Amino acid sequence: MDDRAEVERLSKLFREIDETHRPDLDRIDEAFVQKLWHQQRFFDTNMEAIDRRTIRVLKPGVWNHNEGPDFMHAEIEIDGKLHVGDVEIHVQSSEWYTHKHHLNSRYNRVILHAVFFNDDFNLRTRLQNNKRIPTLELLKWIAVDTGDLHDDTQGETTEDGFCRVTGKQLNIEVLRGVFESLGRERFLEKMESMRLLRTRLDFEQLLYEGIMEALGYERNSKALRELAQHVPFADFDQKSELEIQAILFGVAGLLPSQREEPLPPEGTDDPSVVALEELWRGSEYAELPPRMTEARWRFTERPFNHPTRRIAAISQLIHRSQGSLMMYFLPTCEKVASADTPKLLRTIEKELIALLMIEPVGYWKKHSNFGIGGTQNAGLIGKSRAIDIIVNKILPVAYIWAIEADSQKLQEGILKLYSVGSKSAGNQIIRKIDKQIFTEAQQIRLLKPTAKIEQGIIRLHKNYCADWLCDLCPILEHGAVFLEGG
């Protein structure tokens, strides 16, 4: 089957299912939902309760770690009217009655019942005094996939101690197996957490938001996801690359005309800048209230990573995709279902990397920001960033599609590609574990690191090392350290 026939076949097969995905609530506990409420990581400040009343959180309240409502002294606008009181948190809405809060007068000050998932038919929650309060289903408003949110809630290590693995002789083969197992767990957890977003996002928006977040690195990942939520992928249909750029730059508040400090004439008179400004003024978004400002963005000392370049990159990628990011990547991903050798899998990975690598065109060949040069024709998306996007966004979304398409072969193929995928350029966590576990005599390169092994290293740190869960350390549990004198 040639490539064109394969794309046509997938186009017919690719569809959005009508069913609502029900989350696996066994993976969610109340402490996590409390953290979610405390951080207020929602994509819109104007939310809607299940009874359609508008909810706007002014103050989430003081976190109560004792008995009684979870957050106290919250300030919330309900249908435009200010309410001051408490907020009770649950994983499922039915737990209000399971916990018998409707019989407890201590909860009569509760003004909002915030739940992760609504599994009940009661549009309003009843208090002991028979008043009714709104129930807010948080899952519909989460601004990040829950895997990323869980990563964010991992506190920095505060205990002082020594790793029991440091300086020990390692069984490299066993250790490799440990990291591969942890890597598989991290992939499936990340996939499952992204799948929760399928309760409100179609595949195009899910992939679009994920890629935007991955482009932002640590400093601008949240801002780029927020931008993707302000400008849905569907709004780019039939638009030119320059129109897409103009809309994204304008909503981001990054155009020269939106800056607090005006650019000199040589920065604003450039024909490319003039064209963007004109397209922005003619767009429907220019008539809406401002959503983001220049202060929301972080410009580092590295001009290659400036958010303006990332926006230029996603604009080019969106235009390339011709209306469907899924159909841009899916035909290549589907090849893994019939790839039976590591060599073929690596060829497929190279094809995915090529789809993602973006070279600068026009204005962005010489500029890192409006009026600022310093890029020397550097790629807008390089190989290292492309690998990160494939591992953390494209493969998990493709796996979700394989589940919904009931394609076991594709699921297995994606996991195989993940197993042989190229390692990244490294990050702070990988370097920390390298220093913590490996020595000059036994270096990390002996593992022959892959994407899967690196993800396993990250999982080890986040799930064990960061919280000093040494007694549960999978390296020790699986005998990856040689016993002294053994």
mmCIF file of N, CA, C and O in Angstrom, residues 341-416:
data_model
loop_
_atom_site.group_PDB
_atom_site.id
_atom_site.type_symbol
_atom_site.label_atom_id
_atom_site.label_comp_id
_atom_site.label_asym_id
_atom_site.label_seq_id
_atom_site.Cartn_x
_atom_site.Cartn_y
_atom_site.Cartn_z
ATOM 1 N N THR A 341 11.447 -5.036 13.281
ATOM 2 C CA THR A 341 12.865 -4.983 13.660
ATOM 3 C C THR A 341 13.187 -3.615 14.255
ATOM 4 O O THR A 341 12.552 -2.613 13.909
ATOM 5 N N PRO A 342 14.178 -3.559 15.155
ATOM 6 C CA PRO A 342 14.588 -2.261 15.702
ATOM 7 C C PRO A 342 15.005 -1.272 14.616
ATOM 8 O O PRO A 342 14.757 -0.072 14.741
ATOM 9 N N LYS A 343 15.619 -1.768 13.537
ATOM 10 C CA LYS A 343 16.049 -0.886 12.453
ATOM 11 C C LYS A 343 14.858 -0.188 11.811
ATOM 12 O O LYS A 343 14.899 1.030 11.547
ATOM 13 N N LEU A 344 13.773 -0.926 11.557
ATOM 14 C CA LEU A 344 12.576 -0.320 10.972
ATOM 15 C C LEU A 344 11.953 0.693 11.932
ATOM 16 O O LEU A 344 11.481 1.751 11.514
ATOM 17 N N LEU A 345 11.955 0.364 13.207
ATOM 18 C CA LEU A 345 11.387 1.275 14.205
ATOM 19 C C LEU A 345 12.183 2.579 14.257
ATOM 20 O O LEU A 345 11.605 3.662 14.351
ATOM 21 N N ARG A 346 13.487 2.477 14.172
ATOM 22 C CA ARG A 346 14.319 3.690 14.207
ATOM 23 C C ARG A 346 14.120 4.522 12.944
ATOM 24 O O ARG A 346 14.204 5.752 12.982
ATOM 25 N N THR A 347 13.850 3.855 11.827
ATOM 26 C CA THR A 347 13.543 4.584 10.597
ATOM 27 C C THR A 347 12.254 5.377 10.755
ATOM 28 O O THR A 347 12.153 6.537 10.312
ATOM 29 N N ILE A 348 11.261 4.763 11.395
ATOM 30 C CA ILE A 348 9.988 5.451 11.650
ATOM 31 C C ILE A 348 10.209 6.638 12.580
ATOM 32 O O ILE A 348 9.640 7.719 12.377
ATOM 33 N N GLU A 349 11.048 6.467 13.590
ATOM 34 C CA GLU A 349 11.353 7.572 14.493
ATOM 35 C C GLU A 349 11.985 8.730 13.723
ATOM 36 O O GLU A 349 11.641 9.903 13.949
ATOM 37 N N LYS A 350 12.894 8.416 12.806
ATOM 38 C CA LYS A 350 13.524 9.463 12.001
ATOM 39 C C LYS A 350 12.489 10.215 11.163
ATOM 40 O O LYS A 350 12.590 11.431 10.982
ATOM 41 N N GLU A 351 11.494 9.492 10.660
ATOM 42 C CA GLU A 351 10.438 10.134 9.875
ATOM 43 C C GLU A 351 9.621 11.079 10.748
ATOM 44 O O GLU A 351 9.254 12.189 10.316
ATOM 45 N N LEU A 352 9.334 10.670 11.976
ATOM 46 C CA LEU A 352 8.588 11.540 12.895
ATOM 47 C C LEU A 352 9.412 12.776 13.252
ATOM 48 O O LEU A 352 8.879 13.888 13.317
ATOM 49 N N ILE A 353 10.707 12.577 13.484
ATOM 50 C CA ILE A 353 11.575 13.710 13.791
ATOM 51 C C ILE A 353 11.584 14.705 12.628
ATOM 52 O O ILE A 353 11.493 15.925 12.826
ATOM 53 N N ALA A 354 11.655 14.177 11.397
ATOM 54 C CA ALA A 354 11.664 15.048 10.208
ATOM 55 C C ALA A 354 10.365 15.844 10.098
ATOM 56 O O ALA A 354 10.379 17.010 9.662
ATOM 57 N N LEU A 355 9.245 15.243 10.493
ATOM 58 C CA LEU A 355 7.960 15.957 10.450
ATOM 59 C C LEU A 355 7.936 17.128 11.431
ATOM 60 O O LEU A 355 7.222 18.110 11.223
ATOM 61 N N LEU A 356 8.714 17.015 12.493
ATOM 62 C CA LEU A 356 8.690 18.025 13.550
ATOM 63 C C LEU A 356 9.758 19.098 13.412
ATOM 64 O O LEU A 356 9.590 20.206 13.914
ATOM 65 N N MET A 357 10.856 18.767 12.776
ATOM 66 C CA MET A 357 11.934 19.750 12.694
ATOM 67 C C MET A 357 11.529 20.906 11.779
ATOM 68 O O MET A 357 11.163 20.693 10.624
ATOM 69 N N ILE A 358 11.578 22.101 12.312
ATOM 70 C CA ILE A 358 11.118 23.298 11.610
ATOM 71 C C ILE A 358 12.287 24.253 11.404
ATOM 72 O O ILE A 358 12.945 24.670 12.365
ATOM 73 N N GLU A 359 12.534 24.595 10.156
ATOM 74 C CA GLU A 359 13.571 25.580 9.842
ATOM 75 C C GLU A 359 12.936 26.970 9.756
ATOM 76 O O GLU A 359 11.787 27.112 9.340
ATOM 77 N N PRO A 360 13.681 28.006 10.132
ATOM 78 C CA PRO A 360 13.101 29.352 10.099
ATOM 79 C C PRO A 360 12.897 29.842 8.673
ATOM 80 O O PRO A 360 13.670 29.513 7.777
ATOM 81 N N VAL A 361 11.847 30.592 8.472
ATOM 82 C CA VAL A 361 11.591 31.222 7.173
ATOM 83 C C VAL A 361 11.304 32.702 7.411
ATOM 84 O O VAL A 361 10.864 33.093 8.481
ATOM 85 N N GLY A 362 11.560 33.497 6.391
ATOM 86 C CA GLY A 362 11.227 34.917 6.474
ATOM 87 C C GLY A 362 11.889 35.632 7.635
ATOM 88 O O GLY A 362 13.091 35.508 7.882
ATOM 89 N N TYR A 363 11.092 36.343 8.376
ATOM 90 C CA TYR A 363 11.569 37.202 9.462
ATOM 91 C C TYR A 363 12.355 36.427 10.505
ATOM 92 O O TYR A 363 13.317 36.944 11.087
ATOM 93 N N TRP A 364 11.957 35.169 10.748
ATOM 94 C CA TRP A 364 12.536 34.418 11.863
ATOM 95 C C TRP A 364 13.852 33.735 11.524
ATOM 96 O O TRP A 364 14.422 33.036 12.350
ATOM 97 N N LYS A 365 14.360 33.969 10.306
ATOM 98 C CA LYS A 365 15.708 33.499 9.989
ATOM 99 C C LYS A 365 16.752 34.275 10.780
ATOM 100 O O LYS A 365 17.799 33.738 11.141
ATOM 101 N N LYS A 366 16.465 35.547 11.030
ATOM 102 C CA LYS A 366 17.466 36.418 11.652
ATOM 103 C C LYS A 366 17.011 37.015 12.975
ATOM 104 O O LYS A 366 17.754 37.795 13.581
ATOM 105 N N HIS A 367 15.803 36.680 13.436
ATOM 106 C CA HIS A 367 15.285 37.312 14.645
ATOM 107 C C HIS A 367 14.856 36.276 15.688
ATOM 108 O O HIS A 367 14.287 35.243 15.344
ATOM 109 N N SER A 368 15.120 36.591 16.941
ATOM 110 C CA SER A 368 14.640 35.772 18.050
ATOM 111 C C SER A 368 13.407 36.401 18.693
ATOM 112 O O SER A 368 12.648 35.725 19.383
ATOM 113 N N ASN A 369 13.230 37.680 18.484
ATOM 114 C CA ASN A 369 12.081 38.431 18.976
ATOM 115 C C ASN A 369 11.902 39.610 18.034
ATOM 116 O O ASN A 369 12.760 39.875 17.189
ATOM 117 N N PHE A 370 10.819 40.302 18.146
ATOM 118 C CA PHE A 370 10.611 41.457 17.279
ATOM 119 C C PHE A 370 11.671 42.513 17.557
ATOM 120 O O PHE A 370 11.826 42.966 18.687
ATOM 121 N N GLY A 371 12.428 42.847 16.512
ATOM 122 C CA GLY A 371 13.466 43.858 16.647
ATOM 123 C C GLY A 371 14.777 43.352 17.223
ATOM 124 O O GLY A 371 15.710 44.130 17.412
ATOM 125 N N ILE A 372 14.874 42.038 17.506
ATOM 126 C CA ILE A 372 16.080 41.479 18.116
ATOM 127 C C ILE A 372 16.589 40.319 17.273
ATOM 128 O O ILE A 372 15.830 39.391 16.949
ATOM 129 N N GLY A 373 17.871 40.347 16.936
ATOM 130 C CA GLY A 373 18.461 39.269 16.133
ATOM 131 C C GLY A 373 19.108 38.213 17.003
ATOM 132 O O GLY A 373 18.667 37.942 18.118
ATOM 133 N N GLY A 374 20.167 37.582 16.474
ATOM 134 C CA GLY A 374 20.941 36.660 17.285
ATOM 135 C C GLY A 374 20.633 35.187 17.110
ATOM 136 O O GLY A 374 21.002 34.381 17.959
ATOM 137 N N THR A 375 19.965 34.800 16.029
ATOM 138 C CA THR A 375 19.602 33.386 15.879
ATOM 139 C C THR A 375 20.456 32.662 14.844
ATOM 140 O O THR A 375 20.532 31.429 14.877
ATOM 141 N N GLN A 376 21.064 33.370 13.913
ATOM 142 C CA GLN A 376 21.980 32.776 12.935
ATOM 143 C C GLN A 376 21.340 31.596 12.181
ATOM 144 O O GLN A 376 21.943 30.544 12.014
ATOM 145 N N ASN A 377 20.089 31.786 11.777
ATOM 146 C CA ASN A 377 19.374 30.764 10.995
ATOM 147 C C ASN A 377 19.170 29.442 11.735
ATOM 148 O O ASN A 377 18.975 28.394 11.121
ATOM 149 N N ALA A 378 19.252 29.461 13.063
ATOM 150 C CA ALA A 378 19.061 28.228 13.842
ATOM 151 C C ALA A 378 17.631 27.713 13.673
ATOM 152 O O ALA A 378 16.683 28.486 13.511
ATOM 153 N N GLY A 379 17.463 26.393 13.709
ATOM 154 C CA GLY A 379 16.147 25.788 13.550
ATOM 155 C C GLY A 379 15.171 26.219 14.635
ATOM 156 O O GLY A 379 15.562 26.428 15.786
ATOM 157 N N LEU A 380 13.907 26.366 14.268
ATOM 158 C CA LEU A 380 12.876 26.726 15.247
ATOM 159 C C LEU A 380 12.542 25.536 16.142
ATOM 160 O O LEU A 380 12.210 25.700 17.315
ATOM 161 N N ILE A 381 12.595 24.332 15.581
ATOM 162 C CA ILE A 381 12.492 23.102 16.366
ATOM 163 C C ILE A 381 13.642 22.206 15.927
ATOM 164 O O ILE A 381 13.724 21.799 14.771
ATOM 165 N N GLY A 382 14.541 21.903 16.849
ATOM 166 C CA GLY A 382 15.679 21.048 16.547
ATOM 167 C C GLY A 382 15.400 19.591 16.870
ATOM 168 O O GLY A 382 14.319 19.234 17.352
ATOM 169 N N LYS A 383 16.388 18.757 16.635
ATOM 170 C CA LYS A 383 16.219 17.316 16.816
ATOM 171 C C LYS A 383 15.921 16.953 18.263
ATOM 172 O O LYS A 383 15.041 16.129 18.543
ATOM 173 N N SER A 384 16.627 17.553 19.207
ATOM 174 C CA SER A 384 16.437 17.224 20.619
ATOM 175 C C SER A 384 15.015 17.539 21.080
ATOM 176 O O SER A 384 14.367 16.729 21.748
ATOM 177 N N ARG A 385 14.520 18.734 20.702
ATOM 178 C CA ARG A 385 13.155 19.099 21.095
ATOM 179 C C ARG A 385 12.134 18.208 20.391
ATOM 180 O O ARG A 385 11.126 17.829 20.964
ATOM 181 N N ALA A 386 12.420 17.833 19.139
ATOM 182 C CA ALA A 386 11.527 16.942 18.400
ATOM 183 C C ALA A 386 11.400 15.597 19.103
ATOM 184 O O ALA A 386 10.298 15.036 19.225
ATOM 185 N N ILE A 387 12.513 15.060 19.587
ATOM 186 C CA ILE A 387 12.484 13.776 20.306
ATOM 187 C C ILE A 387 11.639 13.889 21.563
ATOM 188 O O ILE A 387 10.831 13.000 21.874
ATOM 189 N N ASP A 388 11.794 14.982 22.306
ATOM 190 C CA ASP A 388 10.994 15.182 23.522
ATOM 191 C C ASP A 388 9.506 15.230 23.201
ATOM 192 O O ASP A 388 8.679 14.671 23.933
ATOM 193 N N ILE A 389 9.145 15.913 22.129
ATOM 194 C CA ILE A 389 7.736 16.017 21.741
ATOM 195 C C ILE A 389 7.188 14.644 21.346
ATOM 196 O O ILE A 389 6.058 14.291 21.705
ATOM 197 N N ILE A 390 7.972 13.873 20.625
ATOM 198 C CA ILE A 390 7.536 12.537 20.210
ATOM 199 C C ILE A 390 7.281 11.660 21.433
ATOM 200 O O ILE A 390 6.234 11.014 21.553
ATOM 201 N N VAL A 391 8.240 11.633 22.352
ATOM 202 C CA VAL A 391 8.151 10.753 23.523
ATOM 203 C C VAL A 391 7.021 11.167 24.455
ATOM 204 O O VAL A 391 6.253 10.324 24.935
ATOM 205 N N ASN A 392 6.913 12.460 24.716
ATOM 206 C CA ASN A 392 6.000 12.933 25.757
ATOM 207 C C ASN A 392 4.612 13.320 25.269
ATOM 208 O O ASN A 392 3.686 13.401 26.082
ATOM 209 N N LYS A 393 4.447 13.536 23.961
ATOM 210 C CA LYS A 393 3.151 14.004 23.472
ATOM 211 C C LYS A 393 2.595 13.155 22.333
ATOM 212 O O LYS A 393 1.470 12.670 22.422
ATOM 213 N N ILE A 394 3.369 12.970 21.275
ATOM 214 C CA ILE A 394 2.831 12.301 20.090
ATOM 215 C C ILE A 394 2.554 10.822 20.349
ATOM 216 O O ILE A 394 1.461 10.324 20.046
ATOM 217 N N LEU A 395 3.508 10.109 20.919
ATOM 218 C CA LEU A 395 3.296 8.679 21.162
ATOM 219 C C LEU A 395 2.168 8.417 22.171
ATOM 220 O O LEU A 395 1.335 7.527 21.939
ATOM 221 N N PRO A 396 2.073 9.144 23.287
ATOM 222 C CA PRO A 396 0.934 8.925 24.176
ATOM 223 C C PRO A 396 -0.420 9.191 23.508
ATOM 224 O O PRO A 396 -1.376 8.435 23.708
ATOM 225 N N VAL A 397 -0.515 10.252 22.699
ATOM 226 C CA VAL A 397 -1.779 10.539 22.016
ATOM 227 C C VAL A 397 -2.083 9.458 20.980
ATOM 228 O O VAL A 397 -3.231 9.012 20.842
ATOM 229 N N ALA A 398 -1.063 9.013 20.247
ATOM 230 C CA ALA A 398 -1.265 7.934 19.275
ATOM 231 C C ALA A 398 -1.708 6.650 19.975
ATOM 232 O O ALA A 398 -2.529 5.892 19.446
ATOM 233 N N TYR A 399 -1.181 6.403 21.161
ATOM 234 C CA TYR A 399 -1.569 5.217 21.930
ATOM 235 C C TYR A 399 -3.042 5.311 22.351
ATOM 236 O O TYR A 399 -3.778 4.326 22.311
ATOM 237 N N ILE A 400 -3.460 6.498 22.752
ATOM 238 C CA ILE A 400 -4.875 6.695 23.109
ATOM 239 C C ILE A 400 -5.758 6.415 21.895
ATOM 240 O O ILE A 400 -6.801 5.759 22.006
ATOM 241 N N TRP A 401 -5.330 6.921 20.738
ATOM 242 C CA TRP A 401 -6.101 6.661 19.526
ATOM 243 C C TRP A 401 -6.155 5.166 19.230
ATOM 244 O O TRP A 401 -7.194 4.630 18.841
ATOM 245 N N ALA A 402 -5.037 4.458 19.439
ATOM 246 C CA ALA A 402 -4.996 3.017 19.204
ATOM 247 C C ALA A 402 -5.964 2.279 20.122
ATOM 248 O O ALA A 402 -6.616 1.313 19.714
ATOM 249 N N ILE A 403 -6.082 2.748 21.370
ATOM 250 C CA ILE A 403 -7.031 2.140 22.304
ATOM 251 C C ILE A 403 -8.456 2.342 21.801
ATOM 252 O O ILE A 403 -9.265 1.405 21.764
ATOM 253 N N GLU A 404 -8.770 3.572 21.413
ATOM 254 C CA GLU A 404 -10.142 3.869 20.979
ATOM 255 C C GLU A 404 -10.459 3.214 19.643
ATOM 256 O O GLU A 404 -11.617 2.924 19.350
ATOM 257 N N ALA A 405 -9.421 2.978 18.822
ATOM 258 C CA ALA A 405 -9.616 2.282 17.549
ATOM 259 C C ALA A 405 -9.549 0.762 17.725
ATOM 260 O O ALA A 405 -9.712 0.016 16.755
ATOM 261 N N ASP A 406 -9.311 0.324 18.970
ATOM 262 C CA ASP A 406 -9.233 -1.105 19.298
ATOM 263 C C ASP A 406 -8.161 -1.805 18.472
ATOM 264 O O ASP A 406 -8.363 -2.902 17.950
ATOM 265 N N SER A 407 -7.001 -1.156 18.343
ATOM 266 C CA SER A 407 -5.893 -1.715 17.574
ATOM 267 C C SER A 407 -4.786 -2.163 18.517
ATOM 268 O O SER A 407 -3.943 -1.362 18.947
ATOM 269 N N GLN A 408 -4.790 -3.436 18.852
ATOM 270 C CA GLN A 408 -3.782 -3.983 19.748
ATOM 271 C C GLN A 408 -2.393 -3.941 19.119
ATOM 272 O O GLN A 408 -1.398 -3.662 19.785
ATOM 273 N N LYS A 409 -2.327 -4.189 17.809
ATOM 274 C CA LYS A 409 -1.035 -4.161 17.120
ATOM 275 C C LYS A 409 -0.399 -2.777 17.180
ATOM 276 O O LYS A 409 0.813 -2.641 17.361
ATOM 277 N N LEU A 410 -1.221 -1.751 17.024
ATOM 278 C CA LEU A 410 -0.683 -0.397 17.070
ATOM 279 C C LEU A 410 -0.216 -0.054 18.484
ATOM 280 O O LEU A 410 0.823 0.579 18.668
ATOM 281 N N GLN A 411 -0.969 -0.482 19.491
ATOM 282 C CA GLN A 411 -0.540 -0.256 20.873
ATOM 283 C C GLN A 411 0.818 -0.899 21.130
ATOM 284 O O GLN A 411 1.722 -0.277 21.695
ATOM 285 N N GLU A 412 0.963 -2.138 20.701
ATOM 286 C CA GLU A 412 2.225 -2.850 20.904
ATOM 287 C C GLU A 412 3.355 -2.193 20.115
ATOM 288 O O GLU A 412 4.484 -2.069 20.609
ATOM 289 N N GLY A 413 3.055 -1.756 18.886
ATOM 290 C CA GLY A 413 4.074 -1.108 18.063
ATOM 291 C C GLY A 413 4.559 0.197 18.652
ATOM 292 O O GLY A 413 5.757 0.507 18.599
ATOM 293 N N ILE A 414 3.646 0.972 19.221
ATOM 294 C CA ILE A 414 4.032 2.244 19.839
ATOM 295 C C ILE A 414 4.951 1.995 21.029
ATOM 296 O O ILE A 414 5.952 2.697 21.218
ATOM 297 N N LEU A 415 4.636 0.986 21.827
ATOM 298 C CA LEU A 415 5.494 0.655 22.968
ATOM 299 C C LEU A 415 6.873 0.170 22.500
ATOM 300 O O LEU A 415 7.886 0.443 23.141
ATOM 301 N N LYS A 416 6.923 -0.539 21.374
ATOM 302 C CA LYS A 416 8.207 -0.973 20.829
ATOM 303 C C LYS A 416 9.033 0.223 20.364
ATOM 304 O O LYS A 416 10.244 0.294 20.602
#
